[in-house]
Structures are given as structure tokens and as C-alpha cells.
CSV table of C-alpha atoms (C1' of nucleotides) in Angstrom, one decimal:
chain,number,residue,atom,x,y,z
A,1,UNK,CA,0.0,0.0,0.0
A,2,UNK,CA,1.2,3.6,-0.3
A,3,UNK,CA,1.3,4.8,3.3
A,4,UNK,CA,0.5,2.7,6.3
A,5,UNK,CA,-0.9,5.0,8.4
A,6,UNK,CA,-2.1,2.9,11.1
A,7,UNK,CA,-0.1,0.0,12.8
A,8,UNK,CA,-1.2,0.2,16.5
A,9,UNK,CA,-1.2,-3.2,16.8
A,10,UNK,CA,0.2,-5.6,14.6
A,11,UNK,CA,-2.9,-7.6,12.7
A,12,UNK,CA,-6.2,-5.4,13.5
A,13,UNK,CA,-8.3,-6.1,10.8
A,14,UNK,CA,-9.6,-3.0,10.7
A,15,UNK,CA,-6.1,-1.1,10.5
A,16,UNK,CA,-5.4,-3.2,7.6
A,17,UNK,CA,-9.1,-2.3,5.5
A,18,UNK,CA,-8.2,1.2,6.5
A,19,UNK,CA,-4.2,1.4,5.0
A,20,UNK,CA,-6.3,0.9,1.5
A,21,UNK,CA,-9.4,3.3,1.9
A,22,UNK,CA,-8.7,5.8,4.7
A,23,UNK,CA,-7.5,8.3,2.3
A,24,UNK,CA,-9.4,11.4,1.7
A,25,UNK,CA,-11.7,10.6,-1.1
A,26,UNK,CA,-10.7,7.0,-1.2
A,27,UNK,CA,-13.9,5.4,-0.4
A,28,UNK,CA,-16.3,7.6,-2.5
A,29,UNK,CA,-14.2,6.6,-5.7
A,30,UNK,CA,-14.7,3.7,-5.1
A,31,UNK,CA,-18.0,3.7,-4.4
A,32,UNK,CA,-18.7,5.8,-7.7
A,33,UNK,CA,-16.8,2.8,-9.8
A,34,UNK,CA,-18.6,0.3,-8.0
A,35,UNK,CA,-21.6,1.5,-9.3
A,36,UNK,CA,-21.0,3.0,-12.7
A,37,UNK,CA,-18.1,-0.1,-13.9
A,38,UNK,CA,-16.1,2.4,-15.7
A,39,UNK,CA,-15.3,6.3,-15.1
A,40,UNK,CA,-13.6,9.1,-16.9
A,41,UNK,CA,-11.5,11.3,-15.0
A,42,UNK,CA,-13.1,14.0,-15.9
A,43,UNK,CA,-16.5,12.5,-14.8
A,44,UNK,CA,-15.3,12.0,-11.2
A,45,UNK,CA,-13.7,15.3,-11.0
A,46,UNK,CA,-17.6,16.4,-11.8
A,47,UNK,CA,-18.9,13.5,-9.4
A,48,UNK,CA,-16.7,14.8,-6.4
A,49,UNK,CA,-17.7,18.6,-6.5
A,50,UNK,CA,-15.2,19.7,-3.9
A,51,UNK,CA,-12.0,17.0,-4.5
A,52,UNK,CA,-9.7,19.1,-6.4
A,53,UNK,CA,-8.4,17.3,-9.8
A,54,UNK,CA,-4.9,17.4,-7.7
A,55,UNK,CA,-6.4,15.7,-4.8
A,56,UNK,CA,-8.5,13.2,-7.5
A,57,UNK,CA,-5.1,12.1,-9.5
A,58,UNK,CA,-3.1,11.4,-6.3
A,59,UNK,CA,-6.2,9.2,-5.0
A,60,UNK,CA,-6.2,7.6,-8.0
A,61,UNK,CA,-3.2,7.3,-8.2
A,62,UNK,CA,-2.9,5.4,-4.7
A,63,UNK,CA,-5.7,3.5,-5.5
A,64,UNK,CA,-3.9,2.3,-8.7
A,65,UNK,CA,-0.9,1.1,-7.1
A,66,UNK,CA,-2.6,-0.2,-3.8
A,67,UNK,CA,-3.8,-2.1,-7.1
A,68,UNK,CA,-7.5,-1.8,-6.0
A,69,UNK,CA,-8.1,0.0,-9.3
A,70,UNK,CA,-6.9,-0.4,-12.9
A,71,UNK,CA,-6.4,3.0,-15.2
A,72,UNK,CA,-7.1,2.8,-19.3
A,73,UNK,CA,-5.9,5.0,-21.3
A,74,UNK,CA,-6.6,5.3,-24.6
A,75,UNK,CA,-4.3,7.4,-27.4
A,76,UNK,CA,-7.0,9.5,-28.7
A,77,UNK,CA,-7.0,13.2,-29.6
A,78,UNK,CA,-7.6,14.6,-27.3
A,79,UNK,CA,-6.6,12.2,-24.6
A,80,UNK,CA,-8.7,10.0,-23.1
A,81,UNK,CA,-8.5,8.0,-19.8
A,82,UNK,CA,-11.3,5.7,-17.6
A,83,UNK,CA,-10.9,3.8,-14.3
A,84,UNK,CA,-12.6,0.4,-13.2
A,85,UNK,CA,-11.8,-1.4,-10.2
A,86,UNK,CA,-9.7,-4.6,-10.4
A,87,UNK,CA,-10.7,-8.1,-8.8
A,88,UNK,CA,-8.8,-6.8,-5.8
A,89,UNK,CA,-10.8,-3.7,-5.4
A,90,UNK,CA,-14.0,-5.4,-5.8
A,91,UNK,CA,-13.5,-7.6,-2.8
A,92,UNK,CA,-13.8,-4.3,-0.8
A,93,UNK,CA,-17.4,-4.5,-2.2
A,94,UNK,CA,-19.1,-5.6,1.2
A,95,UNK,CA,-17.4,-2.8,3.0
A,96,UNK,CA,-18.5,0.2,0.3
A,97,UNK,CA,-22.1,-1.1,0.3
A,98,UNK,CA,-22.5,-1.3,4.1
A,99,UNK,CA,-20.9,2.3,4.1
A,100,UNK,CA,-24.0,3.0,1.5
A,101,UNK,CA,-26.5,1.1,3.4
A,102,UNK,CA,-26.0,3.1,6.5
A,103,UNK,CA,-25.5,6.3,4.8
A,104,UNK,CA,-29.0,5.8,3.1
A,105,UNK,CA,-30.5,4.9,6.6
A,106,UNK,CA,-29.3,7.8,8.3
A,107,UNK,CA,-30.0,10.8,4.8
A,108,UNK,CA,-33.6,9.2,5.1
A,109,UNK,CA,-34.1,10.0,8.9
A,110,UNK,CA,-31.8,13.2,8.7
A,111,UNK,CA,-34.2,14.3,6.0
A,112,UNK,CA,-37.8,13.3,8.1
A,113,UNK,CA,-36.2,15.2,11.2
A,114,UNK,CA,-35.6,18.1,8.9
A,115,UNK,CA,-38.7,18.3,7.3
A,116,UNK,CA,-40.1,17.9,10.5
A,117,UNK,CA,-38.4,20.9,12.1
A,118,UNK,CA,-40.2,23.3,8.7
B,1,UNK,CA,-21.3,15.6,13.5
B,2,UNK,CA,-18.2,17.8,14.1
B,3,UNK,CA,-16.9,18.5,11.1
B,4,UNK,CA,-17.9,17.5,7.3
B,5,UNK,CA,-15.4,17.0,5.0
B,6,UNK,CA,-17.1,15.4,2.3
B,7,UNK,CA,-19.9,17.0,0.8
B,8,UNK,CA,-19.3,16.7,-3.2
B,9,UNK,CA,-22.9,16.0,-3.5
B,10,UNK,CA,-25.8,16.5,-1.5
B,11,UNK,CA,-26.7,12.5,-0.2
B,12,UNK,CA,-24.4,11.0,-1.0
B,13,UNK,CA,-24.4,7.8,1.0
B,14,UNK,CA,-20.8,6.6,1.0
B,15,UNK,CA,-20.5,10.3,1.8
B,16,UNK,CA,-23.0,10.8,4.9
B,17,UNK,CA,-21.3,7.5,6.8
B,18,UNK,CA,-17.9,9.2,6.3
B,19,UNK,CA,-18.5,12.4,7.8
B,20,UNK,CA,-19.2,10.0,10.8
B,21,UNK,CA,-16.4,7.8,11.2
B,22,UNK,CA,-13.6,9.7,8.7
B,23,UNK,CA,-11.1,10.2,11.1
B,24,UNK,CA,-8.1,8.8,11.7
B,25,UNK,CA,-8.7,6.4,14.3
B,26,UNK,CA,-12.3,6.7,14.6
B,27,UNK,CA,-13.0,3.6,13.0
B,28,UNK,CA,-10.8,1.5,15.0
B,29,UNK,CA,-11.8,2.9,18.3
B,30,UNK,CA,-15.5,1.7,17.6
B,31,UNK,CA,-14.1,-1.5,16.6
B,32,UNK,CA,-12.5,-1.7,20.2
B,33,UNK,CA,-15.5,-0.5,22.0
B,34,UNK,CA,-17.7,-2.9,19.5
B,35,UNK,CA,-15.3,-5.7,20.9
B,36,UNK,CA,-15.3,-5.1,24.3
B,37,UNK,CA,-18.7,-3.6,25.4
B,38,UNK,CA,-17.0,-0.8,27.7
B,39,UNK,CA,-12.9,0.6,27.7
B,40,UNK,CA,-11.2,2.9,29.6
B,41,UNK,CA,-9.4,5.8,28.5
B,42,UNK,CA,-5.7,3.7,29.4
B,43,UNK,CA,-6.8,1.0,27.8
B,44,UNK,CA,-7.6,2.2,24.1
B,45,UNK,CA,-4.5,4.2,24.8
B,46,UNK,CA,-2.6,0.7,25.5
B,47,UNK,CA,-4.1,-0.9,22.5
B,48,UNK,CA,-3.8,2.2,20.3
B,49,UNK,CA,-0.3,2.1,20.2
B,50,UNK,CA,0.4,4.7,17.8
B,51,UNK,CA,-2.7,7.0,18.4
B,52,UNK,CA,-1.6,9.9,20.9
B,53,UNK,CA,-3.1,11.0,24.1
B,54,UNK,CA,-4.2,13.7,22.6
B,55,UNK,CA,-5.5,12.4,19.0
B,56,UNK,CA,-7.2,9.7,21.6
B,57,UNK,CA,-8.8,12.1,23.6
B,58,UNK,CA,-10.1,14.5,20.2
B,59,UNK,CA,-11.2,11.5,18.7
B,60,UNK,CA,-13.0,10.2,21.5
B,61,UNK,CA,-14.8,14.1,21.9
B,62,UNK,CA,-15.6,13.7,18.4
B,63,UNK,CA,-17.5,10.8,18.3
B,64,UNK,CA,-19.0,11.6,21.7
B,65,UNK,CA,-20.6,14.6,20.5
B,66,UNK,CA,-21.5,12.6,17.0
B,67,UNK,CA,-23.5,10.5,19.6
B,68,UNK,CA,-21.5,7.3,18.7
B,69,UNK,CA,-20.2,6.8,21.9
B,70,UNK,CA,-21.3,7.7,25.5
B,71,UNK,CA,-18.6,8.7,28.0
B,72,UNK,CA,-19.0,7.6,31.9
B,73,UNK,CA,-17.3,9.4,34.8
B,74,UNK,CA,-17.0,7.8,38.2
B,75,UNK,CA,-15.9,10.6,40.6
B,76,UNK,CA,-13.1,7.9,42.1
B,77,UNK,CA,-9.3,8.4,43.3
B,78,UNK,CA,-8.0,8.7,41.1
B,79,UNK,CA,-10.4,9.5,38.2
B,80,UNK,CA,-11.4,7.1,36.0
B,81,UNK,CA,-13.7,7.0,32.7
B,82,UNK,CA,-14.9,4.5,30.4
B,83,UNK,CA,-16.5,4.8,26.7
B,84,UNK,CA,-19.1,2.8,25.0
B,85,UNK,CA,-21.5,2.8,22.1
B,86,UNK,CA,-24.8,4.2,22.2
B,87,UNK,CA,-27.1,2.4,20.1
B,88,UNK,CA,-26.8,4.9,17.0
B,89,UNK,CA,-23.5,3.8,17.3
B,90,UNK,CA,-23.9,0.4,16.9
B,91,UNK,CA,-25.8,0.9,14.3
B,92,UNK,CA,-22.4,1.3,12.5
B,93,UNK,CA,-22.0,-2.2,13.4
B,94,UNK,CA,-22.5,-3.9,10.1
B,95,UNK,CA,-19.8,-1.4,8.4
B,96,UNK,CA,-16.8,-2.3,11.2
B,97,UNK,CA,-17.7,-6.0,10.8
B,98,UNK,CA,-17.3,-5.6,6.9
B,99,UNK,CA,-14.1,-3.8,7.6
B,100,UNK,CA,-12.6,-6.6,9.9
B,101,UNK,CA,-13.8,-9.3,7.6
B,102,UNK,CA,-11.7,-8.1,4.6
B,103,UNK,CA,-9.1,-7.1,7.2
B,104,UNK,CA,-9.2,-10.8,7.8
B,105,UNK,CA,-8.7,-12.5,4.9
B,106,UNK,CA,-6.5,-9.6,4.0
B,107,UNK,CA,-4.1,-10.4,6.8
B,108,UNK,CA,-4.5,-14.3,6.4
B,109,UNK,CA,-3.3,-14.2,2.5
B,110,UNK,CA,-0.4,-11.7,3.3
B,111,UNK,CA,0.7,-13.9,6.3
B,112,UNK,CA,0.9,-17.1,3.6
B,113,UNK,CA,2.8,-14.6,1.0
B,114,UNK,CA,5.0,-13.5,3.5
B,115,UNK,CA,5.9,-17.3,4.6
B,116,UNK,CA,5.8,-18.2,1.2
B,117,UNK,CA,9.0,-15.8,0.6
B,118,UNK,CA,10.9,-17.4,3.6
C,1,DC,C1',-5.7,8.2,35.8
C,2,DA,C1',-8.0,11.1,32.4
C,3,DG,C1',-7.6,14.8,29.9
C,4,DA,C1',-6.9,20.2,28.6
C,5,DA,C1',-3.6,23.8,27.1
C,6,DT,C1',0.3,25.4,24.7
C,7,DC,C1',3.9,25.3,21.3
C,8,DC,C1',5.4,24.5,16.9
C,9,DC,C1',7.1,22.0,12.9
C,10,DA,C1',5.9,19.0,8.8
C,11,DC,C1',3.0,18.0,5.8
C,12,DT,C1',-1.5,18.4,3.4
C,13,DC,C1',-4.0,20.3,0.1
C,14,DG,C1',-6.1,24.1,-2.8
C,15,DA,C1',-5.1,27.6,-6.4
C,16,DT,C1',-2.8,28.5,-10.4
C,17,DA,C1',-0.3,27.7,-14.4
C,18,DC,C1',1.7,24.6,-17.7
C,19,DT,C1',2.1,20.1,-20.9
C,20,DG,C1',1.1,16.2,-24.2
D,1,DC,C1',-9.1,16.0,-21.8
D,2,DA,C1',-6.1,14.3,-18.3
D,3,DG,C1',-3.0,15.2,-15.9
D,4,DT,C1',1.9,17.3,-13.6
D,5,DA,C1',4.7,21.2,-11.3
D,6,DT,C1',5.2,24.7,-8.2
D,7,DC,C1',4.1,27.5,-4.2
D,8,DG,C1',2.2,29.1,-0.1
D,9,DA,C1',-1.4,29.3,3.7
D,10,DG,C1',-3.5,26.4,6.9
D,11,DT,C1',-3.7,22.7,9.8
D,12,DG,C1',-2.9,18.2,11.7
D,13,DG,C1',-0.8,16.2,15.2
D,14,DG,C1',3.4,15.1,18.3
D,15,DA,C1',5.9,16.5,22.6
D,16,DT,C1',5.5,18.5,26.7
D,17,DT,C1',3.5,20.5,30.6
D,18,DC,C1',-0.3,21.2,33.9
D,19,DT,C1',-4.8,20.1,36.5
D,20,DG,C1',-8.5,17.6,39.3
DNA sequence: CAGAATCCCACTCGATACTG
DNA sequence: CAGTATCGAGTGGGATTCTG
């Protein structure tokens, strides 16, 4: 992986998930590739309204040679370039959809409580 | 929650769960507390190896006043505290389980690389 | 023991400009 | 379009010290 960031104690199973998909943005690409099979780069840099197109190439990038992703590019004019996970990435598939299962939970009651409070 | 990070698009799923449990060692503490029904502050610290006392102690603010966690003081000599989840914290649950399962077999198939290069 | 406060450096990350 | 290079402000976070 890139950067271990964690390593409080050799073996935790969660440090080890995190070292591939506790950066930034990580987790949202991934979740955005899960569900569309292929991306542009330009199509995630509209996707993720406030990840800079710095911040999206160096995810990417990490992504790419933690090997959960694979990157295309294709020699067209002008240059052209898509992402789509790898085998590797796709096993993090339970993880991504129970982060989307909550997240869908909680924006449904967040939204009730706020309508609610009108 | 204390502070959102992610908000490229307005619900977001993957999004909304992150803003919860995004930081550094967020994740991992609930994976203690998920473990071991109630810790005390020396004892994440202990296991936490390379988490801070002071990252500890933000962290454990944070997802205190994200209602993930509730915080006990007994008024003892010397002071002592202890942390666990609240229910809306466990309903996390099915997220830091996914994590440690992939952490698992993660681990198991680097442990058989590594031997495998002895 | 459990934490708050202060100090301060290293690194993150956005803005901008440039390239193939 | 899909990036890379450079720079500078802002902040994350460690070390240390202090309190109840």
C-alpha cells in the first residue's frame, strides 16, 4: 500500500481495511466505480464537487498502485483515460455497500427530522 | 457531526457515513468498543499504540458529541472513565464488521505470502 | 488516571499555471 | 481532456506540561 498510516497493533483487521481506503476521497471513488463499472477522469472530477483534480489524481493514483483499481488510457485526440476497479478492489465491495446502506438509513431519517423541524 | 469533509454531493451515502467515522482512528476505536462492550481511556490508549493522548482524547470528543459513543465518569481516586457505544453507534456495526472481515482474509493471505517468501 | 492547554514543525492540500 | 509542477497558507498532530 502507499502509506500505512495505522499500525497500533500488529494484525487489527480494521487497520489493515483502513491502510487501503482511509484516504481522503478514497472510499467515495470507489463507491462511484462500484456503481458505474467504468469512469472518466473528468466525470469524477464532476462526481466529487469539492476534490480538487490534484487531490483526484493522487487518489487515484494510490488506488492504482494499492492495485484496487486499474487506469485505461486510450491514445485519442484529445486524450482520453477511464478507471474500473480490479478483482482486488471489488473484494472491498461488502465494505463500500455497508458504508451506502448506513449512509442511506441515516440521509432518510436526517431528511424526516428536517422536514419535520419546517 | 463535528466537522464535514465530504460533501461533493448532496446524499451521498458513502459520503453521509464518512462524515461520521472519517477520522483517523475513529473507525478502529469503535471496533474496540464494538469488541469489548466498555474501555477505559488507558486501555484504548494501551491498545492504540500509535494514536496519541491527545489524538485519543479529540477522537473520542468527536464521536461523543456525534452520539457514537457515550462517556461515563466515576468521581473515584483517582479519576477514572470509560467509553461505549450508544445504540446509534452500533448501528455502525454492520460497516466495522465488513471492515474486519476483509481485514481478515486480508491479513490471512499476506501472512501465507510472506511465509511463502521465507 | 484522564484529559486540557500550549507550542510549533511538517506536511496536506487548494489555487494556479503549464504540458502532451 | 487528463493530468503534472510549483508555491504558499493552513492545519494536523506530536511532545510536553499542567490540573482535578
Amino acid at each position: 500500500m502507499t502509506r500505512r498510516v495505522y499500525d497500533c497493533q500488529a494484525g487489527c483487521p480494521v487497520e489493515s481495511t483502513l491502510q487501503f481506503i482511509s484516504g481522503k476521497w478514497k472510499s467515495v471513488i470507489l463507491y462511484h466505480l462500484l456503481k458505474e463499472k467504468t469512469c472518466h477522469f473528468g466525470q469524477l472530477h464532476r462526481d466529487l464537487k469539492d476534490c480538487s483534480q490534484r487531490m483526484l489524481a493522487l487518489q487515484l493514483h494510490e488506488l492504482e498502485q494499492d492495485g484496487l483499481i486499474q487506469k485505461n488510457i486510450y491514445q485519442t485526440k484529445p486524450l482520453s483515460t477511464d478507471y474500473q476497479m480490479t478483482d482486488f478492489g471489488k473484494s472491498l465491495e461488502p465494505v463500500i455497500l455497508a458504508m451506502e446502506k448506513w449512509g442511506n438509513s441515516y440521509n432518510q431519517q436526517h431528511s424526516t427530522i428536517e422536514e419535520a423541524e419546517l
